[in-house]
mmCIF file of C-alpha atoms and ligand atoms in Angstrom:
data_model
loop_
_atom_site.group_PDB
_atom_site.id
_atom_site.type_symbol
_atom_site.label_atom_id
_atom_site.label_comp_id
_atom_site.label_asym_id
_atom_site.label_seq_id
_atom_site.Cartn_x
_atom_site.Cartn_y
_atom_site.Cartn_z
ATOM 1 C CA UNK A 1 34.686 26.728 36.518
ATOM 2 C CA UNK A 2 34.847 23.284 38.114
ATOM 3 C CA UNK A 3 32.594 20.391 37.191
ATOM 4 C CA UNK A 4 30.126 21.057 39.971
ATOM 5 C CA UNK A 5 29.670 24.704 38.942
ATOM 6 C CA UNK A 6 29.172 23.686 35.294
ATOM 7 C CA UNK A 7 26.487 21.246 36.340
ATOM 8 C CA UNK A 8 24.705 23.917 38.373
ATOM 9 C CA UNK A 9 24.795 26.317 35.426
ATOM 10 C CA UNK A 10 23.404 23.616 33.154
ATOM 11 C CA UNK A 11 20.554 22.857 35.552
ATOM 12 C CA UNK A 12 19.778 26.556 35.864
ATOM 13 C CA UNK A 13 19.689 26.970 32.083
ATOM 14 C CA UNK A 14 17.309 24.030 31.799
ATOM 15 C CA UNK A 15 15.072 25.559 34.459
ATOM 16 C CA UNK A 16 15.021 28.891 32.642
ATOM 17 C CA UNK A 17 13.963 27.175 29.424
ATOM 18 C CA UNK A 18 11.095 25.454 31.201
ATOM 19 C CA UNK A 19 9.885 28.737 32.678
ATOM 20 C CA UNK A 20 9.971 30.395 29.238
ATOM 21 C CA UNK A 21 7.979 27.484 27.794
ATOM 22 C CA UNK A 22 5.333 27.808 30.479
ATOM 23 C CA UNK A 23 4.796 31.448 29.504
ATOM 24 C CA UNK A 24 3.453 30.460 26.086
ATOM 25 C CA UNK A 25 -0.363 30.306 25.891
ATOM 26 C CA UNK A 26 -1.737 26.873 26.565
ATOM 27 C CA UNK A 27 -3.763 25.288 23.825
ATOM 28 C CA UNK A 28 -7.285 23.981 24.229
ATOM 29 C CA UNK A 29 -8.591 21.793 21.446
ATOM 30 C CA UNK A 30 -12.261 22.158 20.621
ATOM 31 C CA UNK A 31 -13.901 20.033 17.984
ATOM 32 C CA UNK A 32 -17.262 20.641 16.353
ATOM 33 C CA UNK A 33 -19.621 18.208 14.696
ATOM 34 C CA UNK A 34 -23.343 18.056 13.860
ATOM 35 C CA UNK A 35 -24.526 19.305 16.408
ATOM 36 C CA UNK A 36 -22.190 19.597 19.350
ATOM 37 C CA UNK A 37 -18.926 21.046 20.554
ATOM 38 C CA UNK A 38 -16.455 18.788 22.337
ATOM 39 C CA UNK A 39 -15.751 19.486 25.105
ATOM 40 C CA UNK A 40 -19.123 21.054 25.832
ATOM 41 C CA UNK A 41 -17.663 22.984 28.760
ATOM 42 C CA UNK A 42 -14.289 24.706 28.596
ATOM 43 C CA UNK A 43 -12.748 26.214 31.701
ATOM 44 C CA UNK A 44 -10.431 29.183 31.205
ATOM 45 C CA UNK A 45 -8.594 31.523 33.506
ATOM 46 C CA UNK A 46 -9.270 35.264 33.488
ATOM 47 C CA UNK A 47 -6.298 37.299 32.310
ATOM 48 C CA UNK A 48 -4.470 34.268 30.956
ATOM 49 C CA UNK A 49 -3.978 34.006 27.186
ATOM 50 C CA UNK A 50 -5.140 30.741 25.703
ATOM 51 C CA UNK A 51 -4.992 29.370 22.183
ATOM 52 C CA UNK A 52 -8.167 27.712 20.979
ATOM 53 C CA UNK A 53 -7.554 25.101 18.325
ATOM 54 C CA UNK A 54 -10.831 24.726 16.484
ATOM 55 C CA UNK A 55 -11.571 21.876 14.112
ATOM 56 C CA UNK A 56 -14.706 20.344 12.650
ATOM 57 C CA UNK A 57 -14.933 16.571 12.458
ATOM 58 C CA UNK A 58 -18.259 16.836 10.617
ATOM 59 C CA UNK A 59 -19.878 19.728 8.764
ATOM 60 C CA UNK A 60 -18.865 23.360 9.122
ATOM 61 C CA UNK A 61 -19.593 25.460 12.170
ATOM 62 C CA UNK A 62 -18.751 28.789 13.691
ATOM 63 C CA UNK A 63 -17.773 30.315 16.986
ATOM 64 C CA UNK A 64 -18.022 33.834 18.331
ATOM 65 C CA UNK A 65 -17.541 34.555 22.015
ATOM 66 C CA UNK A 66 -16.972 38.249 22.776
ATOM 67 C CA UNK A 67 -16.986 37.552 26.531
ATOM 68 C CA UNK A 68 -13.727 35.647 26.237
ATOM 69 C CA UNK A 69 -12.197 37.989 23.653
ATOM 70 C CA UNK A 70 -13.291 36.190 20.493
ATOM 71 C CA UNK A 71 -15.005 39.127 18.839
ATOM 72 C CA UNK A 72 -15.213 37.922 15.248
ATOM 73 C CA UNK A 73 -16.880 34.778 13.995
ATOM 74 C CA UNK A 74 -14.356 32.034 13.370
ATOM 75 C CA UNK A 75 -15.458 29.490 10.803
ATOM 76 C CA UNK A 76 -14.690 25.960 11.904
ATOM 77 C CA UNK A 77 -13.871 23.461 9.177
ATOM 78 C CA UNK A 78 -11.873 20.256 8.889
ATOM 79 C CA UNK A 79 -8.765 22.442 8.614
ATOM 80 C CA UNK A 80 -7.758 23.374 12.197
ATOM 81 C CA UNK A 81 -7.856 27.080 13.002
ATOM 82 C CA UNK A 82 -5.976 28.527 15.954
ATOM 83 C CA UNK A 83 -7.026 31.704 17.657
ATOM 84 C CA UNK A 84 -5.493 33.162 20.803
ATOM 85 C CA UNK A 85 -7.749 34.990 23.227
ATOM 86 C CA UNK A 86 -7.454 36.444 26.710
ATOM 87 C CA UNK A 87 -10.652 36.185 28.766
ATOM 88 C CA UNK A 88 -10.969 39.361 30.808
ATOM 89 C CA UNK A 89 -13.851 38.744 33.200
ATOM 90 C CA UNK A 90 -14.890 35.737 35.221
ATOM 91 C CA UNK A 91 -18.261 34.153 34.603
ATOM 92 C CA UNK A 92 -20.121 31.452 32.727
ATOM 93 C CA UNK A 93 -20.819 32.205 29.091
ATOM 94 C CA UNK A 94 -22.924 30.060 26.798
ATOM 95 C CA UNK A 95 -22.273 30.532 23.104
ATOM 96 C CA UNK A 96 -24.205 28.997 20.258
ATOM 97 C CA UNK A 97 -22.820 27.824 16.968
ATOM 98 C CA UNK A 98 -22.300 30.959 14.874
ATOM 99 C CA UNK A 99 -22.820 29.378 11.467
ATOM 100 C CA UNK A 100 -26.067 27.761 10.418
ATOM 101 C CA UNK A 101 -25.266 24.080 10.162
ATOM 102 C CA UNK A 102 -28.582 22.252 9.910
ATOM 103 C CA UNK A 103 -31.436 20.807 11.942
ATOM 104 C CA UNK A 104 -29.626 20.850 15.299
ATOM 105 C CA UNK A 105 -28.006 24.241 14.890
ATOM 106 C CA UNK A 106 -30.195 26.052 17.423
ATOM 107 C CA UNK A 107 -29.203 23.625 20.163
ATOM 108 C CA UNK A 108 -25.509 23.535 19.379
ATOM 109 C CA UNK A 109 -23.759 25.324 22.222
ATOM 110 C CA UNK A 110 -20.537 25.518 24.143
ATOM 111 C CA UNK A 111 -20.051 26.857 27.648
ATOM 112 C CA UNK A 112 -16.987 28.846 28.669
ATOM 113 C CA UNK A 113 -16.376 28.980 32.390
ATOM 114 C CA UNK A 114 -13.905 31.732 33.155
ATOM 115 C CA UNK A 115 -12.445 31.515 36.630
ATOM 116 C CA UNK A 116 -10.291 34.032 38.488
HETATM 117 CU CU1 CU B 201 -22.985 24.145 14.047
#
């Protein structure tokens, strides 16, 4: 193997590593406070696994979104919780906070836009 071949092999190996890394679910950070989710609108891709990293910066909240594959209520506290989901169908889904959190609870919502 001459120097040029070695270099090509090295570049190929690097490329393969990058491709493998891209296959891992991307992470979307969602924070919750009294009484809002940030971001308020999250765009996801149908059929593509995504890890939601949920953390509360104030109070304790909850999220349940069966339309994107989050079937059980996840409690959101100051300790980050990661949950990986795969949205199956495209559409716009509005979910409300799933844990009573106070005066603004009823208006605390997040919108998931699932695109094809
Ligand atoms: Cu809440």
